[in-house]
Coordinates of C-alpha atoms in Angstrom, one line a residue:
Chain A
M22 CA 29.0 30.7 22.8
N23 CA 26.5 30.7 20.2
K24 CA 23.9 33.7 19.8
P25 CA 20.6 32.8 20.3
A26 CA 18.6 32.1 17.2
V27 CA 15.6 34.4 18.0
E28 CA 15.8 38.1 17.8
T29 CA 13.6 40.4 19.7
K30 CA 12.0 43.6 18.2
P31 CA 14.8 46.3 19.0
N32 CA 12.2 48.6 20.5
I33 CA 10.4 46.2 22.5
E34 CA 11.9 45.8 26.3
V35 CA 10.5 43.9 29.0
C36 CA 10.5 46.1 32.0
D37 CA 8.5 47.0 35.2
G38 CA 6.4 50.1 35.8
N39 CA 8.7 52.0 37.4
K40 CA 11.5 51.6 34.6
A41 CA 8.7 52.5 32.0
V42 CA 8.3 55.9 33.9
A43 CA 12.1 56.4 33.8
H44 CA 12.0 55.9 29.9
A45 CA 9.0 58.5 29.3
V46 CA 11.1 61.0 31.5
R47 CA 14.2 60.4 29.4
L48 CA 12.1 60.7 26.1
S49 CA 10.7 63.9 27.2
R50 CA 13.9 65.7 28.0
P51 CA 13.4 67.3 31.3
D52 CA 15.6 70.1 32.5
V53 CA 15.4 69.1 36.4
V54 CA 14.8 65.9 38.1
A55 CA 14.2 65.7 41.8
V56 CA 14.6 62.3 43.3
Y57 CA 13.8 60.9 46.8
P58 CA 13.6 57.1 47.2
I59 CA 10.2 55.5 48.6
T60 CA 8.9 51.9 47.8
P61 CA 7.6 50.8 45.6
Q62 CA 9.1 53.5 43.2
S63 CA 12.6 54.1 44.2
A64 CA 13.9 52.7 40.9
V65 CA 12.6 55.5 39.1
G66 CA 15.0 57.8 40.5
E67 CA 17.7 55.3 40.3
W68 CA 17.5 54.8 36.7
L69 CA 17.3 58.5 36.1
S70 CA 20.4 59.1 38.0
R71 CA 22.0 56.2 36.3
W72 CA 21.0 57.6 32.8
N73 CA 22.2 61.1 33.7
D74 CA 25.7 59.8 34.6
E75 CA 25.8 57.9 31.6
G76 CA 24.9 60.7 29.4
T77 CA 21.7 59.2 27.8
L78 CA 19.7 61.8 29.8
N79 CA 20.8 65.4 30.0
A80 CA 19.1 66.8 33.0
E81 CA 20.2 68.4 36.5
V82 CA 19.2 65.5 38.9
V83 CA 19.1 66.6 42.4
R84 CA 19.1 64.2 45.4
V85 CA 16.9 66.3 47.8
E86 CA 16.4 65.3 51.7
G87 CA 12.7 64.7 51.2
E88 CA 9.5 64.8 49.1
N89 CA 8.6 68.1 50.3
S90 CA 12.0 69.3 49.1
S91 CA 11.5 67.6 45.7
M92 CA 8.3 69.7 45.0
G93 CA 10.2 72.7 46.1
V94 CA 12.9 71.9 43.4
C95 CA 10.1 71.2 41.0
C96 CA 8.3 74.2 41.4
S97 CA 11.2 76.7 41.4
A98 CA 12.9 74.9 38.3
S99 CA 9.7 75.0 36.5
L100 CA 9.1 78.8 37.4
T101 CA 12.2 79.4 35.6
G102 CA 11.0 77.9 32.4
G103 CA 12.4 74.6 33.0
R104 CA 10.7 71.2 32.0
V105 CA 10.6 69.2 35.4
F106 CA 9.8 65.7 37.1
T107 CA 9.7 64.0 40.2
G108 CA 8.3 60.7 41.4
T109 CA 6.9 59.3 44.6
S110 CA 4.4 57.4 46.5
S111 CA 2.3 57.5 49.8
W112 CA 4.1 58.7 52.7
G113 CA 6.2 60.9 50.4
L114 CA 3.1 62.2 48.4
L115 CA 1.5 63.3 51.5
F116 CA 4.8 64.8 52.8
M117 CA 4.7 67.3 49.8
M118 CA 0.9 68.1 50.4
D119 CA 1.7 71.9 50.7
G120 CA 3.8 71.6 47.9
L121 CA 1.1 70.3 45.7
H122 CA -1.1 72.8 46.7
Y123 CA 1.7 75.5 45.8
A124 CA 2.3 73.8 42.2
A125 CA -1.4 73.9 41.5
G126 CA -2.3 77.3 43.0
Y127 CA 0.8 79.0 41.2
R128 CA -0.3 77.3 37.8
I129 CA 3.1 75.5 37.8
P130 CA 3.1 72.7 35.1
V131 CA 5.2 70.1 37.1
V132 CA 4.8 66.5 36.0
M133 CA 4.9 63.9 38.7
T134 CA 4.4 60.3 38.8
N135 CA 2.8 58.4 42.0
A136 CA 2.9 54.8 42.7
N137 CA -0.1 54.1 44.3
R138 CA 0.3 52.6 47.9
E139 CA -1.6 52.6 51.2
T140 CA -1.1 55.7 53.8
P141 CA 0.3 56.1 56.9
G142 CA -2.0 54.9 60.0
I143 CA -1.7 51.4 59.5
F144 CA 1.7 50.5 58.5
T145 CA 1.5 48.5 55.4
I146 CA 3.8 48.2 52.4
G147 CA 1.3 47.4 49.6
N148 CA -1.0 48.8 47.2
S149 CA -4.4 50.8 47.4
S150 CA -5.6 54.0 45.9
Q151 CA -5.8 55.8 49.3
D152 CA -2.7 58.1 48.8
M153 CA -3.7 59.2 45.2
W154 CA -7.6 60.0 46.2
S155 CA -6.1 61.9 49.3
V156 CA -4.7 64.6 47.3
R157 CA -7.5 65.0 44.9
D158 CA -8.5 68.2 46.2
A159 CA -5.0 70.0 45.6
G160 CA -6.1 71.3 42.2
W161 CA -3.9 68.7 40.1
I162 CA -4.7 67.0 37.1
Q163 CA -4.6 63.3 38.0
V164 CA -4.8 60.2 35.8
N165 CA -4.7 56.6 36.8
V166 CA -3.7 54.0 34.4
E167 CA -4.2 50.1 33.7
D168 CA -0.9 48.7 32.8
N169 CA 2.9 49.7 32.1
Q170 CA 2.5 50.5 28.5
E171 CA 0.0 53.2 29.5
I172 CA 2.3 54.4 32.2
L173 CA 5.1 55.1 29.6
D174 CA 2.6 56.8 27.2
A175 CA 0.6 58.8 29.9
V176 CA 3.8 60.3 31.4
I177 CA 4.7 61.7 27.7
M178 CA 1.3 62.8 27.0
A179 CA 1.2 64.6 30.5
Y180 CA 3.8 67.2 29.3
R181 CA 1.9 68.0 26.4
I182 CA -1.1 68.6 28.7
A183 CA 0.5 70.3 31.6
E184 CA 2.6 72.4 29.5
D185 CA -0.2 73.6 27.3
T186 CA -0.9 77.5 27.3
D187 CA -4.7 76.6 27.6
I188 CA -3.8 74.5 30.9
L189 CA -0.7 75.3 32.7
L190 CA -1.5 73.0 35.7
P191 CA 0.6 70.4 37.3
M192 CA -0.1 66.8 36.3
M193 CA 0.3 63.7 38.3
V194 CA 0.2 60.3 36.5
C195 CA -0.7 57.5 39.3
Y196 CA -0.3 53.8 38.6
D197 CA -0.7 50.8 40.8
G198 CA 2.5 50.5 43.3
F199 CA 3.6 46.9 43.3
Y200 CA 1.1 45.4 40.9
L201 CA 2.2 47.7 38.1
S202 CA 5.6 49.2 39.6
Y203 CA 7.1 45.6 40.2
R204 CA 5.3 43.9 37.3
K205 CA 7.4 43.3 34.2
D206 CA 5.8 43.3 30.8
P207 CA 7.1 43.7 27.1
L208 CA 6.7 47.4 26.0
E209 CA 7.2 49.3 23.2
I210 CA 9.8 52.1 23.7
P211 CA 9.2 55.1 21.5
A212 CA 11.9 56.5 19.1
Q213 CA 13.2 59.7 20.5
D214 CA 12.5 61.4 17.2
D215 CA 8.6 60.6 17.6
V216 CA 8.6 62.1 21.1
D217 CA 10.3 65.1 20.1
A218 CA 8.0 65.5 17.3
F219 CA 4.9 64.9 19.4
L220 CA 6.2 67.7 22.2
A221 CA 7.4 70.2 19.7
P222 CA 4.1 72.2 19.7
L223 CA 5.0 73.0 23.3
K224 CA 7.6 75.1 21.9
Q225 CA 4.9 77.6 21.0
S226 CA 3.4 77.7 24.5
K227 CA 3.5 80.7 26.6
R228 CA 4.1 80.9 30.4
N229 CA 5.3 83.6 32.9
I230 CA 9.1 82.8 33.4
V231 CA 10.8 84.3 36.5
T232 CA 14.3 85.5 36.0
P233 CA 16.4 87.8 38.3
D234 CA 16.0 90.7 35.7
D235 CA 12.4 90.4 36.0
P236 CA 11.6 89.5 39.7
M237 CA 7.8 88.8 40.5
V238 CA 5.9 88.4 43.6
F239 CA 3.6 85.5 43.9
G240 CA 0.3 85.8 45.9
I241 CA -2.0 88.9 46.7
P242 CA 0.1 90.9 49.1
S243 CA -2.6 93.1 50.6
F244 CA -3.5 94.8 54.0
F245 CA -6.9 95.0 52.6
P246 CA -8.9 91.6 53.1
K247 CA -11.3 92.5 50.5
D248 CA -8.5 93.0 47.8
Q249 CA -7.3 89.7 48.9
G250 CA -10.3 88.0 48.8
E251 CA -11.2 89.3 45.4
G252 CA -7.8 88.5 43.8
C253 CA -8.0 85.0 45.4
T254 CA -11.7 84.4 44.1
E255 CA -10.2 85.5 40.4
F256 CA -7.3 82.9 40.7
R257 CA -9.4 80.0 42.2
Y258 CA -12.0 80.6 39.1
K259 CA -9.5 80.5 36.6
H260 CA -7.7 77.7 38.0
S261 CA -11.0 75.7 38.3
A262 CA -11.8 76.7 34.7
A263 CA -8.6 75.6 33.2
L264 CA -9.1 72.3 35.2
E265 CA -12.3 71.9 33.3
R266 CA -10.5 72.6 30.1
V267 CA -8.4 69.5 30.6
K268 CA -11.3 67.3 29.7
D269 CA -11.3 68.0 25.9
K270 CA -7.6 68.5 26.0
I271 CA -6.6 65.0 27.1
D272 CA -9.0 63.8 24.3
T273 CA -7.3 65.8 21.7
V274 CA -3.7 65.0 22.8
D275 CA -4.7 61.2 22.7
K276 CA -5.6 61.5 19.2
D277 CA -2.6 63.4 18.4
F278 CA -0.4 60.6 20.0
E279 CA -2.2 57.9 18.4
A280 CA -1.3 59.7 15.3
I281 CA 2.3 59.3 15.8
F282 CA 2.8 56.2 18.1
G283 CA -0.6 53.9 17.0
R284 CA -1.8 53.8 20.5
S285 CA -4.9 55.2 21.9
Y286 CA -6.1 55.3 25.4
A287 CA -9.5 56.9 24.6
G288 CA -8.7 60.0 26.7
Q289 CA -10.8 60.6 29.9
I290 CA -12.5 57.2 29.9
E291 CA -12.5 54.0 27.9
A292 CA -15.6 52.5 27.6
Y293 CA -15.2 48.6 27.4
R294 CA -18.1 46.7 25.6
T295 CA -20.5 49.1 26.9
D296 CA -22.6 49.7 23.9
D297 CA -25.3 47.1 24.4
A298 CA -24.5 46.4 28.1
D299 CA -27.1 46.0 30.5
I300 CA -25.0 46.5 33.5
V301 CA -21.5 48.2 33.7
L302 CA -18.6 48.2 36.2
V303 CA -16.9 51.3 37.0
A304 CA -13.1 51.1 38.2
T305 CA -9.7 52.5 37.7
G306 CA -6.3 51.3 37.7
S307 CA -4.6 47.8 37.3
V308 CA -7.9 46.2 38.4
C309 CA -9.4 47.2 34.9
G310 CA -7.2 44.5 33.1
T311 CA -8.8 41.8 35.1
A312 CA -12.0 43.3 34.7
K313 CA -11.9 43.2 31.1
V314 CA -10.7 39.5 31.1
V315 CA -13.7 38.8 33.4
V316 CA -16.3 40.8 31.3
D317 CA -15.1 38.9 28.2
K318 CA -15.9 35.7 30.0
M319 CA -19.2 36.8 31.4
R320 CA -20.1 38.0 27.9
D321 CA -19.5 34.4 26.8
D322 CA -22.1 33.2 29.1
G323 CA -24.5 35.7 27.8
V324 CA -24.3 38.5 30.5
K325 CA -24.7 41.6 29.0
V326 CA -21.9 43.4 31.0
G327 CA -19.4 46.2 30.3
L328 CA -16.6 48.3 32.0
I329 CA -15.9 52.2 32.2
K330 CA -12.0 52.6 33.0
V331 CA -11.8 55.7 34.3
R332 CA -8.5 57.3 33.5
L333 CA -9.1 61.1 34.3
L334 CA -9.5 61.3 38.1
R335 CA -9.2 65.2 38.2
P336 CA -11.2 66.7 36.6
F337 CA -13.5 64.2 37.0
P338 CA -15.2 63.2 33.6
K339 CA -18.7 63.4 34.9
E340 CA -20.3 63.9 31.4
K341 CA -18.6 61.1 29.5
I342 CA -19.5 58.7 32.4
A343 CA -23.2 59.6 32.8
K344 CA -23.3 59.6 28.7
V345 CA -22.1 55.9 28.8
L346 CA -24.2 54.9 31.9
E347 CA -27.5 56.4 30.5
G348 CA -30.4 53.9 30.1
K349 CA -28.4 51.2 31.8
K350 CA -30.1 48.9 34.5
G351 CA -27.0 48.8 37.1
I352 CA -23.7 49.8 38.0
G353 CA -21.0 48.2 40.1
V354 CA -18.4 50.5 41.1
I355 CA -14.9 48.9 42.4
D356 CA -12.8 50.7 44.8
R357 CA -9.4 50.3 46.4
S358 CA -9.6 52.8 49.0
V359 CA -12.0 54.0 51.6
C360 CA -13.5 57.4 51.4
F361 CA -13.9 58.2 55.4
G362 CA -17.0 60.1 56.2
Y363 CA -19.1 58.3 53.5
H364 CA -18.2 54.9 54.4
C365 CA -17.9 53.8 51.0
G366 CA -15.1 53.8 48.3
H367 CA -13.6 57.3 46.7
L368 CA -14.9 56.4 43.0
Y369 CA -18.2 55.3 44.5
M370 CA -18.7 58.7 46.1
E371 CA -17.3 60.4 43.0
L372 CA -19.6 58.4 40.6
K373 CA -23.1 58.9 43.0
S374 CA -22.3 62.8 42.5
A375 CA -21.5 62.7 38.9
L376 CA -24.9 60.7 38.3
A377 CA -26.9 63.4 40.3
L378 CA -25.1 66.5 38.8
E379 CA -25.7 64.9 35.2
G380 CA -29.4 63.9 36.0
L381 CA -29.5 60.4 35.9
P382 CA -32.4 58.7 37.6
T383 CA -31.4 58.3 41.5
T384 CA -33.2 55.0 41.2
L385 CA -30.7 53.2 39.2
P386 CA -29.2 50.5 41.0
T387 CA -25.7 51.3 42.0
L388 CA -23.6 49.1 44.2
N389 CA -19.7 49.7 45.6
F390 CA -17.3 47.0 46.2
I391 CA -14.1 47.8 48.2
G392 CA -11.2 45.5 47.9
G393 CA -7.6 45.3 47.1
L394 CA -6.6 47.0 50.2
A395 CA -3.1 46.6 51.5
N396 CA -1.9 44.7 48.6
L397 CA -4.6 42.0 48.6
D398 CA -5.5 40.8 45.3
I399 CA -8.7 41.9 43.4
T400 CA -9.2 38.3 42.1
V401 CA -11.1 37.0 39.0
E402 CA -13.7 35.6 41.4
Q403 CA -14.2 38.6 43.3
V404 CA -14.8 40.7 40.0
E405 CA -17.4 37.7 39.1
T406 CA -19.1 38.5 42.4
T407 CA -19.3 42.2 41.8
I408 CA -21.0 41.6 38.1
N409 CA -23.4 38.9 39.9
L410 CA -24.5 41.1 42.7
T411 CA -25.0 44.2 40.4
L412 CA -27.0 41.9 38.1
A413 CA -29.2 40.9 40.9
A414 CA -29.7 44.6 41.8
S415 CA -30.3 45.6 38.4
K416 CA -33.3 42.8 38.5
G417 CA -34.8 44.5 41.7
E418 CA -33.4 42.0 44.3
T419 CA -32.3 43.6 47.5
V420 CA -28.4 43.7 47.6
E421 CA -26.1 45.6 50.4
E422 CA -25.0 49.0 48.8
V423 CA -21.4 48.6 49.8
T424 CA -19.7 45.4 50.1
W425 CA -16.2 44.9 51.6
L426 CA -14.7 42.2 49.5
S427 CA -12.2 40.2 51.7
L428 CA -13.9 41.2 54.8
E429 CA -14.4 38.5 57.3
E430 CA -18.1 39.0 58.6
Chain B
M8 CA -2.4 31.2 28.9
R9 CA 0.2 29.1 31.0
E10 CA 1.1 30.2 34.6
I11 CA 3.8 29.5 36.6
R12 CA 4.7 30.1 40.4
V13 CA 8.3 30.4 41.4
H14 CA 8.8 29.4 45.0
G15 CA 12.0 30.3 47.0
R16 CA 13.6 32.4 49.7
G17 CA 14.7 36.1 49.4
G18 CA 18.1 36.3 47.9
Q19 CA 17.6 33.0 46.0
G20 CA 16.8 35.1 42.9
A21 CA 13.0 33.9 42.4
V22 CA 12.0 37.1 41.4
T23 CA 15.0 37.4 38.7
A24 CA 14.0 33.9 37.4
G25 CA 10.3 35.0 36.9
D26 CA 11.7 38.2 35.0
M27 CA 13.8 36.2 32.8
I28 CA 11.0 33.5 31.9
V29 CA 9.2 36.5 30.7
I30 CA 12.1 38.0 28.7
A31 CA 12.6 34.5 27.2
A32 CA 9.0 34.1 26.2
V33 CA 9.2 37.6 24.5
M34 CA 12.5 36.5 22.6
G35 CA 10.6 33.3 21.4
G36 CA 7.7 35.8 20.0
E37 CA 5.1 35.3 23.0
F38 CA 3.7 37.8 25.6
G39 CA 4.5 37.3 29.3
S40 CA 4.3 39.1 32.7
S41 CA 5.8 38.5 35.9
F42 CA 5.6 40.2 39.4
P43 CA 6.7 39.0 42.9
L44 CA 4.9 39.0 46.4
Y45 CA 7.0 40.0 49.2
G46 CA 6.5 42.5 52.1
D47 CA 9.7 44.3 53.4
A48 CA 12.9 42.8 51.6
R49 CA 14.4 40.2 53.7
R50 CA 16.7 37.7 52.9
G51 CA 15.5 34.1 53.7
A52 CA 11.8 34.8 54.0
P53 CA 9.6 32.9 51.5
V54 CA 9.3 34.8 48.3
V55 CA 6.8 33.9 45.5
A56 CA 6.9 35.0 41.9
F57 CA 4.0 34.9 39.7
V58 CA 4.6 34.5 35.8
A59 CA 2.1 34.0 33.1
I60 CA 3.1 33.4 29.2
D61 CA 0.5 33.6 26.5
D62 CA 0.2 34.4 22.7
Q63 CA -1.4 37.6 23.5
R64 CA -0.9 40.5 26.0
I65 CA -1.5 39.4 29.4
R66 CA -4.3 41.7 30.7
L67 CA -4.9 39.8 33.9
K68 CA -3.4 41.7 37.0
T69 CA -4.0 38.8 39.8
Q70 CA -1.7 36.6 41.5
V71 CA -1.1 33.1 40.4
Y72 CA -3.7 30.7 41.8
T73 CA -3.9 27.9 39.4
P74 CA -0.4 27.3 38.3
D75 CA 0.4 25.2 35.3
C76 CA 3.9 24.6 36.7
L77 CA 5.9 25.0 39.8
I78 CA 9.5 26.2 39.9
V79 CA 10.8 25.2 43.7
L80 CA 14.2 26.9 44.2
D81 CA 14.3 26.1 47.9
S82 CA 14.1 22.1 48.2
R83 CA 12.5 22.2 51.5
Q84 CA 9.6 23.7 50.2
K85 CA 8.6 20.8 47.7
D86 CA 7.6 19.2 50.9
W87 CA 5.2 22.0 51.9
P88 CA 1.8 21.3 51.1
E89 CA 1.0 24.9 50.7
T90 CA 3.6 24.7 47.6
Y91 CA 1.0 22.9 45.6
K92 CA -2.3 25.1 46.3
G93 CA -4.2 25.4 43.3
V94 CA -2.0 23.2 41.0
K95 CA -3.7 22.3 37.8
S96 CA -4.3 18.6 36.8
E97 CA -1.3 17.6 34.4
G98 CA 0.7 20.1 36.5
I99 CA 4.4 20.2 36.1
L100 CA 7.0 20.6 39.0
V101 CA 10.7 21.9 38.6
V102 CA 12.7 21.4 41.6
N103 CA 16.1 22.3 43.1
H104 CA 17.0 18.7 44.3
T105 CA 19.7 16.2 44.6
N106 CA 17.7 13.1 43.6
T107 CA 15.1 12.0 40.9
I108 CA 11.7 12.8 42.5
E109 CA 10.4 9.2 43.0
Q110 CA 7.3 9.7 44.6
Q111 CA 4.5 11.7 43.1
P112 CA 4.4 14.8 45.1
H113 CA 0.8 15.8 44.7
P114 CA -2.3 14.2 42.7
N115 CA -1.9 17.1 40.2
I116 CA 1.6 16.7 39.4
I117 CA 2.1 14.5 36.2
K118 CA 5.7 15.3 35.5
A119 CA 8.7 16.6 37.4
G120 CA 12.1 17.6 36.7
A121 CA 14.8 17.5 39.4
V122 CA 18.4 19.0 39.1
D123 CA 21.1 19.7 41.7
A124 CA 21.2 23.2 40.8
T125 CA 23.0 24.4 44.0
Q126 CA 25.9 22.0 43.0
I127 CA 26.0 23.1 39.4
A128 CA 26.1 26.7 40.4
M129 CA 28.7 26.2 43.1
E130 CA 30.9 24.3 40.2
E131 CA 30.0 26.9 37.4
I132 CA 29.5 30.4 39.4
G133 CA 31.2 29.8 42.4
I134 CA 28.3 30.9 44.6
P135 CA 24.9 29.4 45.1
A136 CA 23.2 31.5 42.4
F137 CA 21.3 28.3 41.1
N138 CA 18.4 30.3 39.5
T139 CA 19.9 30.5 36.1
C140 CA 20.5 26.5 36.3
M141 CA 16.8 25.9 37.2
L142 CA 15.7 27.9 34.1
G143 CA 17.5 25.4 32.1
A144 CA 15.9 22.6 33.7
F145 CA 12.5 24.5 33.5
A146 CA 13.0 24.6 29.7
A147 CA 14.1 21.1 29.4
T148 CA 11.0 19.9 31.6
T149 CA 8.2 21.8 30.4
E150 CA 9.4 22.2 26.7
W151 CA 7.6 25.5 26.6
I152 CA 10.5 27.8 26.0
E153 CA 13.7 27.0 24.0
L154 CA 17.1 26.9 25.6
D155 CA 18.2 29.6 23.1
S156 CA 15.5 31.8 24.6
I157 CA 16.5 31.4 28.2
L158 CA 20.2 31.9 26.9
G159 CA 19.1 35.2 25.3
A160 CA 17.3 36.3 28.4
L161 CA 20.6 35.5 30.2
E162 CA 22.2 37.9 27.5
K163 CA 19.8 40.6 28.7
T164 CA 20.3 40.5 32.2
F165 CA 24.0 39.7 32.8
S166 CA 27.3 40.4 31.0
G167 CA 31.0 39.7 30.9
E168 CA 32.4 36.7 33.1
I169 CA 29.3 36.4 34.9
L170 CA 27.1 36.0 31.9
K171 CA 29.5 33.3 30.6
K172 CA 29.1 31.2 33.7
N173 CA 25.4 31.6 34.0
I174 CA 25.1 30.2 30.5
K175 CA 27.3 27.5 31.5
S176 CA 25.0 26.8 34.4
A177 CA 21.8 27.0 32.6
E178 CA 23.0 24.7 29.9
R179 CA 24.0 22.2 32.5
G180 CA 20.6 22.5 34.1
Y181 CA 19.2 21.7 30.8
K182 CA 21.1 18.7 30.1
E183 CA 21.3 17.2 33.6
V184 CA 17.7 17.6 34.9
K185 CA 16.4 14.2 35.9
G186 CA 12.6 13.5 34.6
S187 CA 10.0 11.5 36.1
S188 CA 6.5 11.5 35.2
W189 CA 3.1 9.8 36.6

């Protein structure tokens, strides 16, 4: 048989979002990996288990009996000084909810991925951002990415952020289930030496390690509620302050990453063609890829529109977003989830609050579009609709504040 | 950007076929992406895979609504009107079918390639794994991707005896596809 005439670059591999996660974890050399399968991310654990057996990964892979135990394994192993990883989605993420709060409250630098998927209640096997947003108050760092290369790169960067002495917080890299987890793309797989060099500064990072020789109690055991309350208040304050420090850290780490790998994601947010834009879309996740294509197309038609891709969800980059939106005439927010109690999307609620806190005029026309629930597509036509309605609102026309795309009237 | 929709049934390899087109496109120096649409995994249920190839990175994250090419693994689906939904004018059909396509299946289809992929796969592989034969027919009918790139994609997907058999099957698909045009 003849060898094919064409040769692909050795470091380019066509793989899906799940394998992108697995590659990033392998290259980051974790000590302990906890795996439990759930659609649409089971392949993450399958690849890591396989590579561990083959010897290209040298970790302790723990096959647990459920996601609640995954987080337990990760927290314990991290407290002994190990680098840890687990991946999950939807039902699994919610099943470790107490573990998520433990990890954040104890300042344990667990790195985890979540393949965004609808939550229980309506049984669906499809994408949405409902799970990711449901855990936004657990105290974790959360980022949400646009494509598979960004998944791979963001997971490697997550270790640099989570394990940094200035931060010491768990970090969740979220990526759209199905749309990215099952999507095949050509990816550049970084060289091991480069990843080692990028993560090398962590060797200087300091954190409390639990050993049998030096037992510690975590928590504030006290029979006096006042002591307990004051201790807790101090912990909470320090935790919240550490989260705030993530904003600068993610920007710095992104620059360090670019210096080695030549790829940048602009840190907290990416402002796409916003400089001279009159109206700006705000979105997060895989839909940003489609939105960029539509923005380019509408720009060709003379519409001055741009996009803010929100990468960092927790802490919420309100200062950066407000700076881009200052002086704009209209904003359209695309959501892939429902914020119950506000009757709008989560990102919209976050954005409205950010604008108010940053002192932008409350008269600025802002619209919300909810789409893509339960694996529905957010189509090119729908993104065009969001731009056209935002444009109309910016010109003073009356437009419904929240539009549920794909909802039959 | 050229968009392809692969129509098949669970177990026929529609998703793998889509993935191998992307690998082949990348080996030929282009970019590509593919993703499937199915709910819970079920053998026999209709499955669709969406593929895009372009000379730049694919940013669009939507399904394929206006395909330039349809690959139909399950010959009955060539008679379903919904298979042709949105197909662009100057569209191409590649179908697993025993005979040459005599009648234009849709006004927008101007070229069709038919190959008895099930028979070829039975002869070469011994099981009805006909998706790789269809990739050979796809390369010959569209001329978008070199056969060598398709064979390269097979090398990245299979190994050993199975690889050899699939290469035979793809080569026969390339040679034996019967074309028609309108």
